[in-house]
Short mmCIF file of C-alpha atoms in Angstrom, two decimals:
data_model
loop_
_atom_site.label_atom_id
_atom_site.label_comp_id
_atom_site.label_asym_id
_atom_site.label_seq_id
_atom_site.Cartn_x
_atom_site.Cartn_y
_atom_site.Cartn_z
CA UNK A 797 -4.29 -15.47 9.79
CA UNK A 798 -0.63 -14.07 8.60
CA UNK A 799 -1.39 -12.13 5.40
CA UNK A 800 2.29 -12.54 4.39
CA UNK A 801 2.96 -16.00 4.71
CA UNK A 802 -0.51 -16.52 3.02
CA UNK A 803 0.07 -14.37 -0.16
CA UNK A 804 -2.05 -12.10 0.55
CA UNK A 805 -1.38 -8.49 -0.63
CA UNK A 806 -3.65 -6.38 1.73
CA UNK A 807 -3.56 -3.07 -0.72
CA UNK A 808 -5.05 -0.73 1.47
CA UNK A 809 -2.41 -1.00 4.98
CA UNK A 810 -2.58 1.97 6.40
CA UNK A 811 -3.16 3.59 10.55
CA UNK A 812 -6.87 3.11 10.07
CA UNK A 813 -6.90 -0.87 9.25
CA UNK A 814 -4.12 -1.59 12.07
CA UNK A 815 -5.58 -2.02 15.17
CA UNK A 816 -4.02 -3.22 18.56
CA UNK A 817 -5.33 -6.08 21.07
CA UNK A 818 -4.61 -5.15 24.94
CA UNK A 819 -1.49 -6.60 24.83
CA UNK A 820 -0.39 -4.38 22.22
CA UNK A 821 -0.42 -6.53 19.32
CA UNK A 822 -1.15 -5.20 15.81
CA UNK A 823 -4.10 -6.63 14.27
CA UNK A 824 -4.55 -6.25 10.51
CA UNK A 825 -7.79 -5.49 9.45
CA UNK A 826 -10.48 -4.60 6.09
CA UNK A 827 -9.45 -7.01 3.63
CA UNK A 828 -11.97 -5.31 1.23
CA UNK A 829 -9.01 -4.72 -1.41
CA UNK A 830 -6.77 -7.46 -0.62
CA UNK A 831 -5.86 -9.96 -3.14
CA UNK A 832 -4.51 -13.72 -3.30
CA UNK A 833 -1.21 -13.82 -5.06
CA UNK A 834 -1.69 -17.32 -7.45
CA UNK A 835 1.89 -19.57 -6.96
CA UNK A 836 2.25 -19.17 -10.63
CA UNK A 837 2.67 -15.06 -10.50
CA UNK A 838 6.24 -15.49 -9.26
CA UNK A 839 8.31 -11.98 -8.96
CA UNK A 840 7.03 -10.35 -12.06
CA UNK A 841 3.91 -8.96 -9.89
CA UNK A 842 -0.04 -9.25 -10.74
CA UNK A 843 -1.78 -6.76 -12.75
CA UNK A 844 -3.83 -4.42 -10.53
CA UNK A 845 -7.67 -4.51 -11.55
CA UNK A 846 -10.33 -2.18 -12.16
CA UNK A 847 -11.37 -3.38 -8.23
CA UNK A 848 -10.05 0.03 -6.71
CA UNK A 849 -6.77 1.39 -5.35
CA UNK A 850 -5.49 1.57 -1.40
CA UNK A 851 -4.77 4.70 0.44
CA UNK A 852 -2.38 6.57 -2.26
CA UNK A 853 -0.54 7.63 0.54
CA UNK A 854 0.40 4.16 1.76
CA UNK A 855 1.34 2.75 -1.52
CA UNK A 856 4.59 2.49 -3.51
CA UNK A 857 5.21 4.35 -6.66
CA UNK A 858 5.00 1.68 -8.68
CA UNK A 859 1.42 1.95 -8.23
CA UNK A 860 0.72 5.34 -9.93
CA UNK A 861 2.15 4.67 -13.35
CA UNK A 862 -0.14 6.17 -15.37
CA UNK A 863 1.50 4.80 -18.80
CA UNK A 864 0.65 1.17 -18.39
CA UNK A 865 -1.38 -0.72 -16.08
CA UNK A 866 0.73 -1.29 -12.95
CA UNK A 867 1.90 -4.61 -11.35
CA UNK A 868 1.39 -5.12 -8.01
CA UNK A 869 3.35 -7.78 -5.30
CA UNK A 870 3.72 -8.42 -1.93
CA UNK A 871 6.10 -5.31 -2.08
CA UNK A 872 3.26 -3.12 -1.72
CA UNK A 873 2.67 -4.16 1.91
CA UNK A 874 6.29 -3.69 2.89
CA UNK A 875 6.48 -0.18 1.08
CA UNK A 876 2.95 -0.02 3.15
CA UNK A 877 4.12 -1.09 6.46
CA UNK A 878 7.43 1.05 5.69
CA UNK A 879 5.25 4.12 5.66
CA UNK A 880 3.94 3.29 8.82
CA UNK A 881 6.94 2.80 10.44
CA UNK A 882 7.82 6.28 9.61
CA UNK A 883 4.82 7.91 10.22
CA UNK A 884 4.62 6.04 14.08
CA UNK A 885 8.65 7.50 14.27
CA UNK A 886 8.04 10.83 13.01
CA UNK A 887 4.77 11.40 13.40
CA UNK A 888 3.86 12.10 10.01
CA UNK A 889 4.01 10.29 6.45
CA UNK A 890 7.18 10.73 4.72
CA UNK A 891 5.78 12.80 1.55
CA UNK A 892 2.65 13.91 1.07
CA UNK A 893 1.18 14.61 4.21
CA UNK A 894 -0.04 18.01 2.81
CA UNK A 895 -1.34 16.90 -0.24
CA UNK A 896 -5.48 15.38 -0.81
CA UNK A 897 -5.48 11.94 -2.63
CA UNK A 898 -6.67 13.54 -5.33
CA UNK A 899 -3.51 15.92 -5.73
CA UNK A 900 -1.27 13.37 -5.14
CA UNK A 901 -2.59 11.86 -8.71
CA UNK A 902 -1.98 15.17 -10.68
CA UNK A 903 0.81 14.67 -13.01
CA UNK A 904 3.18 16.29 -11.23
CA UNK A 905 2.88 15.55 -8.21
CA UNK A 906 3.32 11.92 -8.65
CA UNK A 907 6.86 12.62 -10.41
CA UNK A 908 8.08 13.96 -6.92
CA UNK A 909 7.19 10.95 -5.37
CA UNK A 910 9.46 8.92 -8.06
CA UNK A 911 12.46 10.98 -6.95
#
């Protein structure tokens, strides 16, 4: 199964739920936190439930407004996968790759990450 020509936003792609077959092929995996976008969401996004967040680390901005319950779309995997990219490249995330999930939800902490 294609997550992304299924609708599916995976919310929780990160190094742990990629894993490779012997030919080197990246299999997604843990669909514990995934969600089916509905046709009638369009580009406005999906309101993200009470069900749990991903692995802050892997997971856009967008996600960690803390004024109003965020809107998730099948952006979050390509922010997601974009993190991974980097992190394969440089061997490291691109921001907070010192910081605990928990820090990285303390007020300020999460204006750094907005730029």
């Amino acid at each position: 199964m294609y997550p992304f020509s299924t609708q599916i936003i995976h919310y929780d792609l990160n190094p742990g739920n990629v894993l490779f077959d012997e030919f080197g092929i990246a299999k997604v995996t843990d669909f514990d936190l995934s969600k089916i976008v509905k046709e009638d969401v369009g580009s406005q996004g999906m309101e993200l439930t009470s069900q749990g967040a991903g692995t802050y680390w892997y997971l856009p901005p967008a996600c960690f407004e803390l004024n109003k319950t965020p809107l998730i779309s099948l952006k979050v995997g390509v922010w997601s996968a974009g993190v991974l990219f980097y992190q394969m490249i440089f061997g490291r995330r691109p921001f907070g790759h010192d910081l605990t999930q928990e820090r990285i939800l303390r007020d300020d902490n999460y204006k750094s990450l907005q730029g």
